[in-house]
């Protein structure tokens, strides 16, 4: 799904050259759930920007699902960002004046997809899939941090992405909410086959993944399988199969 080969990224801050990436190489297979870890200034954020097609490397090769990113037009890059990749951020990035439902509808509006009724139906399905079927009309200030992050995950799902990129998705959450969020990521990965790549500073959170890629000074310092993987479950929800062949229809989390 992702193939990074010897990529570099250089920034200029005035007259100072900053080498954020210095020849990083690794791959992510279709259906993997991996964590990227590293100290501040290691190049994690730059790497995530490259993976998300938000920034181009200075040199090297980045292929996503077999396509060389450097060869793609701006329109194709925008299409990949809208349809192939779902983004989840530490700060949720929800619009405060919009309801949960309206926030989840935004990617479809930006992409110009579906009718109004179809957008609402898909947004409702996405919110139900993360256990927020009873909170669709709540605004962000009326939701807990964990619930806001669930809205953000639902928003990342509505265009049926093959990949979710998450930047510190549990960084602003308490430990109980963090486990719930990891439970959602694991369900999406195991039950739907969505490839999930996320950055975290928290070793305990990284243990819920298949693999940990450690970056230091702009290069991949270590790439290891998680031998004793943790499994997270949502203590406030029960899951069931709907029997639908639809991507979101296969998973529903119902509040108890």
PDB file of C-alpha atoms in Angstrom:
ATOM      1  CA  UNK A   1       0.000   0.000   0.000  1.00  0.00           C
ATOM      2  CA  UNK A   2       2.841   2.407   0.899  1.00  0.00           C
ATOM      3  CA  UNK A   3       6.418   2.212  -0.335  1.00  0.00           C
ATOM      4  CA  UNK A   4       8.928   4.825   0.833  1.00  0.00           C
ATOM      5  CA  UNK A   5      12.412   4.532  -0.652  1.00  0.00           C
ATOM      6  CA  UNK A   6      15.286   6.768   0.468  1.00  0.00           C
ATOM      7  CA  UNK A   7      13.210   9.934   0.766  1.00  0.00           C
ATOM      8  CA  UNK A   8      14.719  13.198   1.945  1.00  0.00           C
ATOM      9  CA  UNK A   9      13.075  16.477   2.848  1.00  0.00           C
ATOM     10  CA  UNK A  10      14.977  19.716   3.265  1.00  0.00           C
ATOM     11  CA  UNK A  11      13.554  22.982   4.541  1.00  0.00           C
ATOM     12  CA  UNK A  12      15.125  26.395   4.637  1.00  0.00           C
ATOM     13  CA  UNK A  13      14.610  28.621   7.679  1.00  0.00           C
ATOM     14  CA  UNK A  14      16.195  31.846   6.532  1.00  0.00           C
ATOM     15  CA  UNK A  15      19.762  30.909   5.682  1.00  0.00           C
ATOM     16  CA  UNK A  16      19.638  27.704   7.726  1.00  0.00           C
ATOM     17  CA  UNK A  17      19.133  24.359   5.979  1.00  0.00           C
ATOM     18  CA  UNK A  18      17.050  21.881   7.969  1.00  0.00           C
ATOM     19  CA  UNK A  19      17.161  18.232   6.884  1.00  0.00           C
ATOM     20  CA  UNK A  20      13.935  16.825   8.302  1.00  0.00           C
ATOM     21  CA  UNK A  21      14.243  13.492   6.452  1.00  0.00           C
ATOM     22  CA  UNK A  22      17.619  12.042   5.510  1.00  0.00           C
ATOM     23  CA  UNK A  23      16.895   8.933   3.462  1.00  0.00           C
ATOM     24  CA  UNK A  24      13.978   7.212   5.159  1.00  0.00           C
ATOM     25  CA  UNK A  25      12.827   3.878   3.710  1.00  0.00           C
ATOM     26  CA  UNK A  26      10.042   1.500   4.742  1.00  0.00           C
ATOM     27  CA  UNK A  27       6.894  -0.172   3.446  1.00  0.00           C
ATOM     28  CA  UNK A  28       3.357  -0.636   4.728  1.00  0.00           C
ATOM     29  CA  UNK A  29       1.394  -3.632   3.490  1.00  0.00           C
ATOM     30  CA  UNK A  30      -2.289  -3.454   2.662  1.00  0.00           C
ATOM     31  CA  UNK A  31      -4.258  -4.071   5.872  1.00  0.00           C
ATOM     32  CA  UNK A  32      -1.481  -3.305   8.361  1.00  0.00           C
ATOM     33  CA  UNK A  33      -1.932  -1.332  11.566  1.00  0.00           C
ATOM     34  CA  UNK A  34       1.343   0.397  12.434  1.00  0.00           C
ATOM     35  CA  UNK A  35       2.665   3.083  14.755  1.00  0.00           C
ATOM     36  CA  UNK A  36       5.414   5.576  13.960  1.00  0.00           C
ATOM     37  CA  UNK A  37       7.377   6.697  17.024  1.00  0.00           C
ATOM     38  CA  UNK A  38      10.285   9.035  17.619  1.00  0.00           C
ATOM     39  CA  UNK A  39      11.435  11.966  19.752  1.00  0.00           C
ATOM     40  CA  UNK A  40      10.528  15.578  18.975  1.00  0.00           C
ATOM     41  CA  UNK A  41      12.383  16.772  15.900  1.00  0.00           C
ATOM     42  CA  UNK A  42      12.907  13.233  14.591  1.00  0.00           C
ATOM     43  CA  UNK A  43      10.952  13.840  11.376  1.00  0.00           C
ATOM     44  CA  UNK A  44       7.644  12.179  12.319  1.00  0.00           C
ATOM     45  CA  UNK A  45       5.428  15.097  11.319  1.00  0.00           C
ATOM     46  CA  UNK A  46       7.304  15.635   8.061  1.00  0.00           C
ATOM     47  CA  UNK A  47       6.974  11.944   7.250  1.00  0.00           C
ATOM     48  CA  UNK A  48       3.232  12.029   7.924  1.00  0.00           C
ATOM     49  CA  UNK A  49       2.854  15.073   5.665  1.00  0.00           C
ATOM     50  CA  UNK A  50       4.613  13.176   2.894  1.00  0.00           C
ATOM     51  CA  UNK A  51       2.501  10.048   3.459  1.00  0.00           C
ATOM     52  CA  UNK A  52      -0.652  12.164   3.311  1.00  0.00           C
ATOM     53  CA  UNK A  53       0.396  13.786   0.012  1.00  0.00           C
ATOM     54  CA  UNK A  54       0.374  17.135   1.802  1.00  0.00           C
ATOM     55  CA  UNK A  55       4.055  17.683   1.036  1.00  0.00           C
ATOM     56  CA  UNK A  56       6.480  16.363  -1.571  1.00  0.00           C
ATOM     57  CA  UNK A  57       9.864  14.874  -0.627  1.00  0.00           C
ATOM     58  CA  UNK A  58      12.991  16.666  -1.854  1.00  0.00           C
ATOM     59  CA  UNK A  59      14.288  13.387  -3.304  1.00  0.00           C
ATOM     60  CA  UNK A  60      13.576   9.680  -3.234  1.00  0.00           C
ATOM     61  CA  UNK A  61      10.474   7.706  -4.132  1.00  0.00           C
ATOM     62  CA  UNK A  62       7.031   7.499  -2.547  1.00  0.00           C
ATOM     63  CA  UNK A  63       4.511   5.089  -4.047  1.00  0.00           C
ATOM     64  CA  UNK A  64       0.980   4.796  -2.752  1.00  0.00           C
ATOM     65  CA  UNK A  65      -0.960   1.776  -3.966  1.00  0.00           C
ATOM     66  CA  UNK A  66       1.581   1.456  -6.793  1.00  0.00           C
ATOM     67  CA  UNK A  67       1.404   5.077  -7.982  1.00  0.00           C
ATOM     68  CA  UNK A  68       4.564   7.210  -7.879  1.00  0.00           C
ATOM     69  CA  UNK A  69       3.434  10.363  -6.073  1.00  0.00           C
ATOM     70  CA  UNK A  70       6.030  12.599  -7.755  1.00  0.00           C
ATOM     71  CA  UNK A  71       4.446  11.821 -11.143  1.00  0.00           C
ATOM     72  CA  UNK A  72       0.895  12.764 -10.148  1.00  0.00           C
ATOM     73  CA  UNK A  73      -0.948  15.937 -11.110  1.00  0.00           C
ATOM     74  CA  UNK A  74      -2.359  18.288  -8.478  1.00  0.00           C
ATOM     75  CA  UNK A  75      -5.855  17.058  -9.351  1.00  0.00           C
ATOM     76  CA  UNK A  76      -4.844  13.430  -8.817  1.00  0.00           C
ATOM     77  CA  UNK A  77      -3.129  14.298  -5.526  1.00  0.00           C
ATOM     78  CA  UNK A  78      -6.287  16.073  -4.360  1.00  0.00           C
ATOM     79  CA  UNK A  79      -8.320  13.025  -5.369  1.00  0.00           C
ATOM     80  CA  UNK A  80      -6.052  10.738  -3.350  1.00  0.00           C
ATOM     81  CA  UNK A  81      -6.307  13.015  -0.298  1.00  0.00           C
ATOM     82  CA  UNK A  82     -10.097  13.139  -0.594  1.00  0.00           C
ATOM     83  CA  UNK A  83     -10.882   9.540  -1.461  1.00  0.00           C
ATOM     84  CA  UNK A  84      -7.979   7.206  -0.650  1.00  0.00           C
ATOM     85  CA  UNK A  85      -6.773   8.712   2.647  1.00  0.00           C
ATOM     86  CA  UNK A  86      -8.698   9.562   5.811  1.00  0.00           C
ATOM     87  CA  UNK A  87      -7.041  11.970   8.240  1.00  0.00           C
ATOM     88  CA  UNK A  88      -7.390  12.031  12.038  1.00  0.00           C
ATOM     89  CA  UNK A  89      -5.655  14.714  14.118  1.00  0.00           C
ATOM     90  CA  UNK A  90      -4.742  15.170  17.767  1.00  0.00           C
ATOM     91  CA  UNK A  91      -6.771  18.371  18.050  1.00  0.00           C
ATOM     92  CA  UNK A  92      -9.844  16.842  16.321  1.00  0.00           C
ATOM     93  CA  UNK A  93     -10.157  19.820  13.898  1.00  0.00           C
ATOM     94  CA  UNK A  94     -13.947  19.961  14.212  1.00  0.00           C
ATOM     95  CA  UNK A  95     -15.819  23.127  13.266  1.00  0.00           C
ATOM     96  CA  UNK A  96     -17.372  24.366  16.537  1.00  0.00           C
ATOM     97  CA  UNK A  97     -20.569  25.797  15.043  1.00  0.00           C
ATOM     98  CA  UNK A  98     -21.464  22.599  13.188  1.00  0.00           C
ATOM     99  CA  UNK A  99     -23.100  19.499  14.625  1.00  0.00           C
ATOM    100  CA  UNK A 100     -21.354  16.131  14.649  1.00  0.00           C
ATOM    101  CA  UNK A 101     -23.404  15.149  11.599  1.00  0.00           C
ATOM    102  CA  UNK A 102     -22.466  18.305   9.692  1.00  0.00           C
ATOM    103  CA  UNK A 103     -18.778  17.901  10.551  1.00  0.00           C
ATOM    104  CA  UNK A 104     -18.798  14.349   9.223  1.00  0.00           C
ATOM    105  CA  UNK A 105     -20.506  15.467   6.000  1.00  0.00           C
ATOM    106  CA  UNK A 106     -17.727  17.964   5.174  1.00  0.00           C
ATOM    107  CA  UNK A 107     -15.355  15.646   3.232  1.00  0.00           C
ATOM    108  CA  UNK A 108     -18.205  14.645   0.947  1.00  0.00           C
ATOM    109  CA  UNK A 109     -19.115  18.291   0.365  1.00  0.00           C
ATOM    110  CA  UNK A 110     -15.497  19.169  -0.437  1.00  0.00           C
ATOM    111  CA  UNK A 111     -15.273  16.252  -2.852  1.00  0.00           C
ATOM    112  CA  UNK A 112     -18.597  17.104  -4.468  1.00  0.00           C
ATOM    113  CA  UNK A 113     -19.919  13.611  -3.833  1.00  0.00           C
ATOM    114  CA  UNK A 114     -23.477  12.331  -3.393  1.00  0.00           C
ATOM    115  CA  UNK A 115     -26.803  14.051  -3.000  1.00  0.00           C
ATOM    116  CA  UNK A 116     -27.766  15.809   0.212  1.00  0.00           C
ATOM    117  CA  UNK A 117     -29.779  12.800   1.367  1.00  0.00           C
ATOM    118  CA  UNK A 118     -26.976  10.373   0.547  1.00  0.00           C
ATOM    119  CA  UNK A 119     -24.443  12.522   2.412  1.00  0.00           C
ATOM    120  CA  UNK A 120     -26.641  12.573   5.497  1.00  0.00           C
ATOM    121  CA  UNK A 121     -27.193   8.817   5.345  1.00  0.00           C
ATOM    122  CA  UNK A 122     -23.476   8.077   5.001  1.00  0.00           C
ATOM    123  CA  UNK A 123     -22.622  10.498   7.813  1.00  0.00           C
ATOM    124  CA  UNK A 124     -25.208   8.860  10.080  1.00  0.00           C
ATOM    125  CA  UNK A 125     -23.806   5.411   9.272  1.00  0.00           C
ATOM    126  CA  UNK A 126     -20.277   6.617  10.027  1.00  0.00           C
ATOM    127  CA  UNK A 127     -21.315   8.101  13.383  1.00  0.00           C
ATOM    128  CA  UNK A 128     -23.179   4.926  14.291  1.00  0.00           C
ATOM    129  CA  UNK A 129     -20.076   2.917  13.359  1.00  0.00           C
ATOM    130  CA  UNK A 130     -18.096   4.705  16.085  1.00  0.00           C
ATOM    131  CA  UNK A 131     -20.839   4.542  18.723  1.00  0.00           C
ATOM    132  CA  UNK A 132     -22.259   8.063  18.356  1.00  0.00           C
ATOM    133  CA  UNK A 133     -25.672   7.334  16.877  1.00  0.00           C
ATOM    134  CA  UNK A 134     -27.268   9.209  19.763  1.00  0.00           C
ATOM    135  CA  UNK A 135     -25.051  12.292  19.471  1.00  0.00           C
ATOM    136  CA  UNK A 136     -25.442  13.272  15.826  1.00  0.00           C
ATOM    137  CA  UNK A 137     -26.910  16.724  16.512  1.00  0.00           C
ATOM    138  CA  UNK A 138     -24.500  17.642  19.323  1.00  0.00           C
ATOM    139  CA  UNK A 139     -21.903  20.321  18.661  1.00  0.00           C
ATOM    140  CA  UNK A 140     -18.254  19.708  19.632  1.00  0.00           C
ATOM    141  CA  UNK A 141     -18.511  21.695  22.893  1.00  0.00           C
ATOM    142  CA  UNK A 142     -21.309  19.337  23.964  1.00  0.00           C
ATOM    143  CA  UNK A 143     -19.099  16.268  23.513  1.00  0.00           C
ATOM    144  CA  UNK A 144     -16.245  14.848  25.572  1.00  0.00           C
ATOM    145  CA  UNK A 145     -12.734  14.653  24.131  1.00  0.00           C
ATOM    146  CA  UNK A 146     -13.167  10.979  23.348  1.00  0.00           C
ATOM    147  CA  UNK A 147     -16.489  11.624  21.634  1.00  0.00           C
ATOM    148  CA  UNK A 148     -14.980  14.447  19.580  1.00  0.00           C
ATOM    149  CA  UNK A 149     -12.228  12.121  18.415  1.00  0.00           C
ATOM    150  CA  UNK A 150     -14.868   9.561  17.440  1.00  0.00           C
ATOM    151  CA  UNK A 151     -16.543  12.249  15.311  1.00  0.00           C
ATOM    152  CA  UNK A 152     -13.158  12.919  13.700  1.00  0.00           C
ATOM    153  CA  UNK A 153     -12.730   9.205  12.961  1.00  0.00           C
ATOM    154  CA  UNK A 154     -16.242   9.035  11.516  1.00  0.00           C
ATOM    155  CA  UNK A 155     -15.379  12.014   9.304  1.00  0.00           C
ATOM    156  CA  UNK A 156     -12.282  10.168   8.067  1.00  0.00           C
ATOM    157  CA  UNK A 157     -14.429   7.174   7.040  1.00  0.00           C
ATOM    158  CA  UNK A 158     -17.213   8.693   4.959  1.00  0.00           C
ATOM    159  CA  UNK A 159     -15.369   8.558   1.632  1.00  0.00           C
ATOM    160  CA  UNK A 160     -14.380   4.884   2.176  1.00  0.00           C
ATOM    161  CA  UNK A 161     -10.609   5.424   2.436  1.00  0.00           C
ATOM    162  CA  UNK A 162      -8.122   2.610   1.981  1.00  0.00           C
ATOM    163  CA  UNK A 163      -5.767   4.279   4.477  1.00  0.00           C
ATOM    164  CA  UNK A 164      -6.252   6.225   7.701  1.00  0.00           C
ATOM    165  CA  UNK A 165      -3.383   8.479   8.778  1.00  0.00           C
ATOM    166  CA  UNK A 166      -3.671   9.569  12.398  1.00  0.00           C
ATOM    167  CA  UNK A 167      -1.388  12.117  14.047  1.00  0.00           C
ATOM    168  CA  UNK A 168      -1.301  11.596  17.836  1.00  0.00           C
ATOM    169  CA  UNK A 169      -4.985  10.550  17.869  1.00  0.00           C
ATOM    170  CA  UNK A 170      -4.954   9.797  21.615  1.00  0.00           C
ATOM    171  CA  UNK A 171      -2.664  12.666  22.639  1.00  0.00           C
ATOM    172  CA  UNK A 172      -5.435  14.837  24.118  1.00  0.00           C
ATOM    173  CA  UNK A 173      -7.393  11.999  25.722  1.00  0.00           C
ATOM    174  CA  UNK A 174      -7.476  10.328  29.123  1.00  0.00           C
ATOM    175  CA  UNK A 175      -6.357   6.722  29.305  1.00  0.00           C
ATOM    176  CA  UNK A 176      -9.885   5.251  29.187  1.00  0.00           C
ATOM    177  CA  UNK A 177     -10.814   7.271  26.094  1.00  0.00           C
ATOM    178  CA  UNK A 178      -7.482   6.385  24.475  1.00  0.00           C
ATOM    179  CA  UNK A 179      -8.234   2.662  24.832  1.00  0.00           C
ATOM    180  CA  UNK A 180     -11.706   3.206  23.336  1.00  0.00           C
ATOM    181  CA  UNK A 181     -10.193   5.012  20.343  1.00  0.00           C
ATOM    182  CA  UNK A 182      -7.651   2.237  19.816  1.00  0.00           C
ATOM    183  CA  UNK A 183     -10.528  -0.227  19.946  1.00  0.00           C
ATOM    184  CA  UNK A 184     -12.180   1.612  17.067  1.00  0.00           C
ATOM    185  CA  UNK A 185      -8.964   1.620  15.034  1.00  0.00           C
ATOM    186  CA  UNK A 186      -8.505  -2.097  15.630  1.00  0.00           C
ATOM    187  CA  UNK A 187     -12.065  -2.890  14.593  1.00  0.00           C
ATOM    188  CA  UNK A 188     -11.737  -0.814  11.421  1.00  0.00           C
ATOM    189  CA  UNK A 189      -8.471  -2.561  10.637  1.00  0.00           C
ATOM    190  CA  UNK A 190      -9.492  -6.131  11.468  1.00  0.00           C
ATOM    191  CA  UNK A 191     -13.107  -6.082  10.296  1.00  0.00           C
ATOM    192  CA  UNK A 192     -12.776  -3.804   7.265  1.00  0.00           C
ATOM    193  CA  UNK A 193      -9.147  -4.197   6.261  1.00  0.00           C
ATOM    194  CA  UNK A 194      -8.413  -0.464   6.404  1.00  0.00           C
ATOM    195  CA  UNK A 195      -4.690   0.256   6.585  1.00  0.00           C
ATOM    196  CA  UNK A 196      -3.977   2.438   9.629  1.00  0.00           C
ATOM    197  CA  UNK A 197      -0.751   4.398  10.194  1.00  0.00           C
ATOM    198  CA  UNK A 198      -0.467   6.690  13.169  1.00  0.00           C
ATOM    199  CA  UNK A 199       2.098   8.723  15.040  1.00  0.00           C
ATOM    200  CA  UNK A 200       2.239   8.412  18.813  1.00  0.00           C
ATOM    201  CA  UNK A 201       4.551   9.332  21.687  1.00  0.00           C
ATOM    202  CA  UNK A 202       2.906   6.738  23.913  1.00  0.00           C
ATOM    203  CA  UNK A 203       4.518   3.269  24.038  1.00  0.00           C
ATOM    204  CA  UNK A 204       1.387   1.774  25.625  1.00  0.00           C
ATOM    205  CA  UNK A 205      -0.731   2.974  22.705  1.00  0.00           C
ATOM    206  CA  UNK A 206       1.758   1.657  20.132  1.00  0.00           C
ATOM    207  CA  UNK A 207       1.370  -1.819  21.626  1.00  0.00           C
ATOM    208  CA  UNK A 208      -2.121  -2.030  20.103  1.00  0.00           C
ATOM    209  CA  UNK A 209      -0.570  -2.162  16.621  1.00  0.00           C
ATOM    210  CA  UNK A 210       1.060  -4.897  14.524  1.00  0.00           C
ATOM    211  CA  UNK A 211       4.311  -3.039  14.073  1.00  0.00           C
ATOM    212  CA  UNK A 212       6.303  -0.077  15.390  1.00  0.00           C
ATOM    213  CA  UNK A 213       8.497   1.994  13.076  1.00  0.00           C
ATOM    214  CA  UNK A 214      10.942   4.167  15.021  1.00  0.00           C
ATOM    215  CA  UNK A 215      12.368   7.270  13.375  1.00  0.00           C
ATOM    216  CA  UNK A 216      15.338   9.275  14.635  1.00  0.00           C
ATOM    217  CA  UNK A 217      17.218  12.143  12.996  1.00  0.00           C
ATOM    218  CA  UNK A 218      15.235  11.744   9.789  1.00  0.00           C
ATOM    219  CA  UNK A 219      15.948   8.043   9.176  1.00  0.00           C
ATOM    220  CA  UNK A 220      14.230   4.813  10.167  1.00  0.00           C
ATOM    221  CA  UNK A 221      16.210   3.634  13.175  1.00  0.00           C
ATOM    222  CA  UNK A 222      14.235   0.490  13.962  1.00  0.00           C
ATOM    223  CA  UNK A 223      11.317  -1.459  12.522  1.00  0.00           C
ATOM    224  CA  UNK A 224       9.872  -4.128  14.780  1.00  0.00           C
ATOM    225  CA  UNK A 225       6.849  -6.396  15.030  1.00  0.00           C
ATOM    226  CA  UNK A 226       4.809  -6.133  18.219  1.00  0.00           C
ATOM    227  CA  UNK A 227       5.232  -9.555  19.779  1.00  0.00           C
ATOM    228  CA  UNK A 228       2.606  -9.224  22.509  1.00  0.00           C
ATOM    229  CA  UNK A 229      -0.030  -7.078  20.860  1.00  0.00           C
ATOM    230  CA  UNK A 230      -2.764  -5.600  23.063  1.00  0.00           C
ATOM    231  CA  UNK A 231      -6.396  -5.736  22.060  1.00  0.00           C
ATOM    232  CA  UNK A 232      -8.753  -2.876  22.919  1.00  0.00           C
ATOM    233  CA  UNK A 233     -12.509  -3.135  23.312  1.00  0.00           C
ATOM    234  CA  UNK A 234     -15.069  -0.400  23.790  1.00  0.00           C
ATOM    235  CA  UNK A 235     -16.417  -0.838  27.323  1.00  0.00           C
ATOM    236  CA  UNK A 236     -19.413   1.437  26.647  1.00  0.00           C
ATOM    237  CA  UNK A 237     -20.430  -0.237  23.383  1.00  0.00           C
ATOM    238  CA  UNK A 238     -21.301  -3.559  21.873  1.00  0.00           C
ATOM    239  CA  UNK A 239     -20.647  -4.415  18.262  1.00  0.00           C
ATOM    240  CA  UNK A 240     -22.762  -6.371  15.864  1.00  0.00           C
ATOM    241  CA  UNK A 241     -22.679  -7.276  12.180  1.00  0.00           C
ATOM    242  CA  UNK A 242     -25.470  -5.810  10.089  1.00  0.00           C
ATOM    243  CA  UNK A 243     -24.986  -8.310   7.264  1.00  0.00           C
ATOM    244  CA  UNK A 244     -24.609  -5.503   4.721  1.00  0.00           C
ATOM    245  CA  UNK A 245     -21.909  -5.603   2.076  1.00  0.00           C
ATOM    246  CA  UNK A 246     -21.384  -1.865   2.433  1.00  0.00           C
ATOM    247  CA  UNK A 247     -18.042  -0.749   3.884  1.00  0.00           C
ATOM    248  CA  UNK A 248     -19.565   1.089   6.849  1.00  0.00           C
ATOM    249  CA  UNK A 249     -22.552  -1.215   7.052  1.00  0.00           C
ATOM    250  CA  UNK A 250     -20.457  -4.154   8.206  1.00  0.00           C
ATOM    251  CA  UNK A 251     -19.732  -2.567  11.574  1.00  0.00           C
ATOM    252  CA  UNK A 252     -22.122  -0.884  13.944  1.00  0.00           C
ATOM    253  CA  UNK A 253     -21.265   0.170  17.480  1.00  0.00           C
ATOM    254  CA  UNK A 254     -24.396   0.690  19.532  1.00  0.00           C
ATOM    255  CA  UNK A 255     -24.350   2.652  22.761  1.00  0.00           C
ATOM    256  CA  UNK A 256     -25.474   0.712  25.800  1.00  0.00           C
TER     257      UNK A 256
END
